[in-house]
Amino acid sequence: MPRTENNNVTILGSGPQTIVMAHGFGCDQNMWRFLTPYFVPDHRVVLFDYTGCGKAATTRFNVQKYSTLDGYAQDLLDVCADLDLRDAILVSHSVSTMIGLVAGLQDPSRFHSMAMVCPSPCLMNQPPDYHGGFDRADLEELLAMMDQNYIGWANYLGPVVTGLPNGTDLAAELSGSFCSTDPIIAKTFARAAFMADLRHLLPRARHPTLLLQSATDALASQAVGEYTHAHLPDSQLAVVDATGHCLHMTHPAEVARLIRAFMAARP
Amino acid sequence: MIPPLDMLPGGVLVTTLGREVRFANAFFRTDLGLDDTALVGAQIETLLTPASRVFYDTYLHPLLLNEGRCDEVQFNLISGSGTPVPVVACLRRADAPETLVFWCIMRADNRNKMYEELVKAQEDVNSHARRMQDLAATDSLTGMPNRREFERQARRDLRSADRAGHSIALLMIDIDHFKSFNDNHGHAAGDEVLRRFGATLMAVSRKGETVARLGGEEFACCLYDADQAGAAAFARRVHDSLRALVVEQRSVTVSIGITIRPAGGTRDLVALLKLADVALYAAKSAGRNCTMHHSDTGPTPCT
C-alpha cells in the first residue's frame, strides 16, 4: 500500500510547479480551502493530513514516534517520496513550519523553498532570553482542556471511563467533525508542538524562506517572528496587518499575493 | 427595568471575526469582576487564559471560519482578579448584515471538577492496563518476553515477512544439563543460570530479533529477514557469548535447533516451532553445545 494512503493525500490542479501545504496543530488539510483557490489554476497543490489527524489513518499512530516533530517530518517526507517530489514549494502553518524545517534538513532535494505561515521555533518561554509566549502550566492547562472538550464532543463516556482503546464507531463519529481527533493523538501532537525547541536548527536551514507573520498572534508574537528571521539564513519577513494565528484562513488573498511575489523573485 | 440580558445567569458576548468585543452582558461584571463597559472594543484575548488563547486560535476560530459554529466547548476565561474560570460555551457565526460571533456562556466549575476526576480515572485505568499488559507479556524470572508474548510477536513477524517477501528464522534453545544444576546446587542456582542466560540472550539480540523464555530451560528466537547463514551467525553469537558464563564453577552451554521459513513459505508458527524442536533434539543427540539446522532432508549440523 502506498504510504500516502495513510496520509489522505489530495492533489488539486496541475502545473509545472508543485506546492505542498502542511496543516498545523489542531485541524487538518481543510484549513487550506481558503488559500488553495489562489494556486490551483496554475499549480499542482498537494494536501495531506498528518497521521491521526483529519481522515488520515490512525492505525499507524504510535505515541513514541509522534512524540517529537521528527515523526511528523517523516510523514511529510513519506508523502514527498510517494509522489516522487523534487523542488516543491512547501507552504506550512504553525507547528508545521518547524516540521518542514526538520524535513528540509533531512532531505533537502524535496523542496525548492518554503513559505512559513505564523512560524515559531519554540512556543515555550526559555528564560532569560527567549520569550516563546507560554509556560509549562499553560501547556498542562491546554492538555486538560483537550480532554474536557473531547469528553464533551464525544458524548460517550464508555471508553473514557474504561480506558479502552477507542473503537472504530467512535472514531467514525468524530472524524465527521472538522478539527476533532482522538484525544491521545491530539494531545501527543500538542505536547510535541509545545515541547519542541528547534531554535538551534534555524541557522542550518538551506532553503529560501518566506516568513508570514501576523501583527498580533498569541502563538507567535512579532518578536518571535523577528527572532526567526534573524536566525534563519536567506529568509524574508512579511508582517500581515492582522490578528490571529490563521492568516491563511483569515487573509488568504494577502497570503497568496505574498507567496506569489516570493515565488516570482525566487524562480 | 434592568435589561433582560443582564438578568441572565450566564454570559452573552458578541464579537467580530476580527476578535473585537461588541457587546458583553452584566455577567462579566457580576461573575468575573470585569468592567463590562470597558470590554466593548477590547480584543477577545483579554478574556482568555494563555491556554485558552491557543485553544481559540487552533480550534474555535478555524471552526467558526469553516463551519460557522462551535458547540459545547469548554475553556477558561480569566477573571478580573486573574484567576481562571472554567466555562462551557456555544458559538454561532452570523454573516448578515455584518459578520458577528454570538457567544452563549455558562460557568462550568463543577463540571470541570467532574472532568478532572474522569480524566484522572482514565489515566489510572490506562496505566493499570499498561502495567497488567507488561506483566502478562513478561517472564518474571528473566524479565524477557514470555511464551504468550513470543507467539504474538513471532506471528506478527511472520505476517509482515509474508507481505514484504522476507524469510524468517526460528530457533529453539535449551540449556544443557540444566536439571543437574538444580539437583546438585539447588533451585536458586538453577534460577541464576536461567536469569544470566536470559540476560546473555537479550544482550546478543539486535533489532528485528525477538528472544523469549518459553518455559523451564527452553528459550526461543525469531529472526526477521534472516536466512540460514544469518541464523547460524546468531547461534554462533549465542555459543560464543556463553564462554564467559560460569555459575557454581560450572560453565553453561546450550543446544540450538534452527528452522528457516523462506520467502513465500507457508508453514505457520506451530509447524515451525515443531521443526526447530526436531533440530534441537538432534543437537542434543549430537553431544550438546552445538547447533543443528532442520532441512527437508532432516537435521544437518550448523557450522
GROMACS .gro file of C-alpha atoms in nm, chain B residues 130-296:
model
  167
  397ARG     CA    1  -0.038  -0.095   3.068
  398ARG     CA    2   0.114  -0.250   3.381
  399MET     CA    3  -0.108  -0.557   3.351
  400GLN     CA    4  -0.019  -0.584   2.984
  401ASP     CA    5   0.351  -0.571   3.067
  402LEU     CA    6   0.310  -0.831   3.341
  403ALA     CA    7   0.111  -1.059   3.114
  404ALA     CA    8   0.382  -1.039   2.846
  405THR     CA    9   0.688  -1.077   3.067
  406ASP     CA   10   0.861  -1.378   3.220
  407SER     CA   11   0.903  -1.276   3.581
  408LEU     CA   12   1.232  -1.460   3.642
  409THR     CA   13   1.428  -1.330   3.343
  410GLY     CA   14   1.235  -1.016   3.250
  411MET     CA   15   1.219  -1.144   2.892
  412PRO     CA   16   0.905  -1.180   2.682
  413ASN     CA   17   0.719  -1.495   2.783
  414ARG     CA   18   0.566  -1.763   2.558
  415ARG     CA   19   0.243  -1.571   2.500
  416GLU     CA   20   0.432  -1.258   2.400
  417PHE     CA   21   0.674  -1.456   2.185
  418GLU     CA   22   0.388  -1.613   1.993
  419ARG     CA   23   0.227  -1.275   1.943
  420GLN     CA   24   0.546  -1.113   1.815
  421ALA     CA   25   0.651  -1.411   1.603
  422ARG     CA   26   0.307  -1.427   1.435
  423ARG     CA   27   0.331  -1.056   1.366
  424ASP     CA   28   0.678  -1.104   1.215
  425LEU     CA   29   0.553  -1.394   1.002
  426ARG     CA   30   0.266  -1.185   0.864
  427SER     CA   31   0.495  -0.894   0.798
  428ALA     CA   32   0.753  -1.120   0.628
  429ASP     CA   33   0.471  -1.258   0.410
  430ARG     CA   34   0.385  -0.914   0.286
  431ALA     CA   35   0.742  -0.796   0.239
  432GLY     CA   36   0.868  -1.123   0.086
  433HIS     CA   37   1.128  -1.188   0.357
  434SER     CA   38   1.246  -1.511   0.515
  435ILE     CA   39   1.215  -1.585   0.888
  436ALA     CA   40   1.443  -1.796   1.106
  437LEU     CA   41   1.311  -1.968   1.420
  438LEU     CA   42   1.548  -2.100   1.686
  439MET     CA   43   1.478  -2.320   1.986
  440ILE     CA   44   1.743  -2.309   2.257
  441ASP     CA   45   1.775  -2.544   2.553
  442ILE     CA   46   2.026  -2.516   2.838
  443ASP     CA   47   2.242  -2.830   2.855
  444HIS     CA   48   2.221  -3.044   3.169
  445PHE     CA   49   2.002  -2.788   3.338
  446LYS     CA   50   1.847  -3.049   3.566
  447SER     CA   51   2.184  -3.127   3.720
  448PHE     CA   52   2.232  -2.759   3.814
  449ASN     CA   53   1.910  -2.781   4.010
  450ASP     CA   54   1.988  -3.122   4.156
  451ASN     CA   55   2.349  -3.050   4.254
  452HIS     CA   56   2.337  -2.684   4.353
  453GLY     CA   57   1.973  -2.616   4.441
  454HIS     CA   58   1.694  -2.428   4.271
  455ALA     CA   59   1.848  -2.090   4.347
  456ALA     CA   60   2.148  -2.187   4.133
  457GLY     CA   61   1.913  -2.308   3.860
  458ASP     CA   62   1.730  -1.976   3.868
  459GLU     CA   63   2.062  -1.796   3.850
  460VAL     CA   64   2.151  -1.991   3.535
  461LEU     CA   65   1.817  -1.902   3.376
  462ARG     CA   66   1.848  -1.536   3.470
  463ARG     CA   67   2.200  -1.498   3.343
  464PHE     CA   68   2.140  -1.692   3.025
  465GLY     CA   69   1.830  -1.478   2.960
  466ALA     CA   70   2.038  -1.163   3.007
  467THR     CA   71   2.304  -1.302   2.770
  468LEU     CA   72   2.045  -1.383   2.506
  469MET     CA   73   1.890  -1.037   2.531
  470ALA     CA   74   2.234  -0.879   2.505
  471VAL     CA   75   2.322  -1.061   2.181
  472SER     CA   76   1.988  -0.992   2.015
  473ARG     CA   77   1.957  -0.692   1.788
  474LYS     CA   78   1.675  -0.504   1.619
  475GLY     CA   79   1.435  -0.742   1.446
  476GLU     CA   80   1.541  -1.035   1.666
  477THR     CA   81   1.278  -1.143   1.918
  478VAL     CA   82   1.402  -1.356   2.207
  479ALA     CA   83   1.187  -1.513   2.477
  480ARG     CA   84   1.174  -1.772   2.752
  481LEU     CA   85   0.909  -2.026   2.661
  482GLY     CA   86   0.923  -2.202   2.998
  483GLY     CA   87   1.159  -2.424   3.200
  484GLU     CA   88   1.504  -2.412   3.044
  485GLU     CA   89   1.362  -2.356   2.697
  486PHE     CA   90   1.412  -2.036   2.502
  487ALA     CA   91   1.317  -1.928   2.152
  488CYS     CA   92   1.423  -1.665   1.898
  489CYS     CA   93   1.252  -1.530   1.590
  490LEU     CA   94   1.485  -1.358   1.346
  491TYR     CA   95   1.321  -1.132   1.089
  492ASP     CA   96   1.464  -1.133   0.736
  493ALA     CA   97   1.727  -1.395   0.829
  494ASP     CA   98   1.839  -1.687   0.611
  495GLN     CA   99   2.032  -1.996   0.715
  496ALA     CA  100   2.366  -1.813   0.725
  497GLY     CA  101   2.214  -1.531   0.933
  498ALA     CA  102   2.058  -1.775   1.178
  499ALA     CA  103   2.383  -1.972   1.205
  500ALA     CA  104   2.570  -1.649   1.279
  501PHE     CA  105   2.318  -1.567   1.552
  502ALA     CA  106   2.360  -1.914   1.703
  503ARG     CA  107   2.737  -1.869   1.698
  504ARG     CA  108   2.700  -1.537   1.881
  505VAL     CA  109   2.498  -1.719   2.148
  506HIS     CA  110   2.751  -2.004   2.189
  507ASP     CA  111   3.042  -1.757   2.193
  508SER     CA  112   2.889  -1.524   2.449
  509LEU     CA  113   2.830  -1.818   2.685
  510ARG     CA  114   3.205  -1.878   2.723
  511ALA     CA  115   3.203  -1.606   2.986
  512LEU     CA  116   2.906  -1.752   3.174
  513VAL     CA  117   3.004  -1.963   3.477
  514VAL     CA  118   2.764  -2.050   3.761
  515GLU     CA  119   2.875  -2.252   4.065
  516GLN     CA  120   3.211  -2.304   3.891
  517ARG     CA  121   3.035  -2.479   3.607
  518SER     CA  122   3.023  -2.346   3.253
  519VAL     CA  123   2.681  -2.309   3.092
  520THR     CA  124   2.626  -2.437   2.738
  521VAL     CA  125   2.320  -2.465   2.519
  522SER     CA  126   2.191  -2.670   2.229
  523ILE     CA  127   2.018  -2.490   1.945
  524GLY     CA  128   1.777  -2.602   1.673
  525ILE     CA  129   1.711  -2.383   1.370
  526THR     CA  130   1.446  -2.383   1.103
  527ILE     CA  131   1.403  -2.132   0.823
  528ARG     CA  132   1.084  -2.029   0.655
  529PRO     CA  133   1.200  -1.897   0.316
  530ALA     CA  134   1.029  -1.606   0.142
  531GLY     CA  135   0.695  -1.734   0.015
  532GLY     CA  136   0.697  -2.022   0.266
  533THR     CA  137   0.362  -2.125   0.408
  534ARG     CA  138   0.437  -2.303   0.738
  535ASP     CA  139   0.273  -2.149   1.042
  536LEU     CA  140   0.431  -2.082   1.379
  537VAL     CA  141   0.327  -2.414   1.535
  538ALA     CA  142   0.477  -2.613   1.246
  539LEU     CA  143   0.796  -2.408   1.251
  540LEU     CA  144   0.844  -2.449   1.627
  541LYS     CA  145   0.797  -2.824   1.586
  542LEU     CA  146   1.069  -2.839   1.318
  543ALA     CA  147   1.305  -2.626   1.527
  544ASP     CA  148   1.238  -2.863   1.816
  545VAL     CA  149   1.331  -3.164   1.600
  546ALA     CA  150   1.658  -2.990   1.513
  547LEU     CA  151   1.713  -2.909   1.882
  548TYR     CA  152   1.677  -3.277   1.976
  549ALA     CA  153   1.922  -3.364   1.701
  550ALA     CA  154   2.168  -3.115   1.856
  551LYS     CA  155   2.122  -3.283   2.197
  552SER     CA  156   2.181  -3.626   2.040
  553ALA     CA  157   2.491  -3.493   1.863
  554GLY     CA  158   2.653  -3.426   2.201
  555ARG     CA  159   2.503  -3.088   2.305
  556ASN     CA  160   2.673  -2.743   2.295
  557CYS     CA  161   2.609  -2.724   1.923
  558THR     CA  162   2.353  -2.610   1.666
  559MET     CA  163   2.158  -2.821   1.420
  560HIS     CA  164   1.957  -2.693   1.131
  561HIS     CA  165   1.635  -2.855   1.014
  562SER     CA  166   1.608  -2.909   0.641
  563ASP     CA  167   1.367  -3.116   0.436
   0.00000   0.00000   0.00000
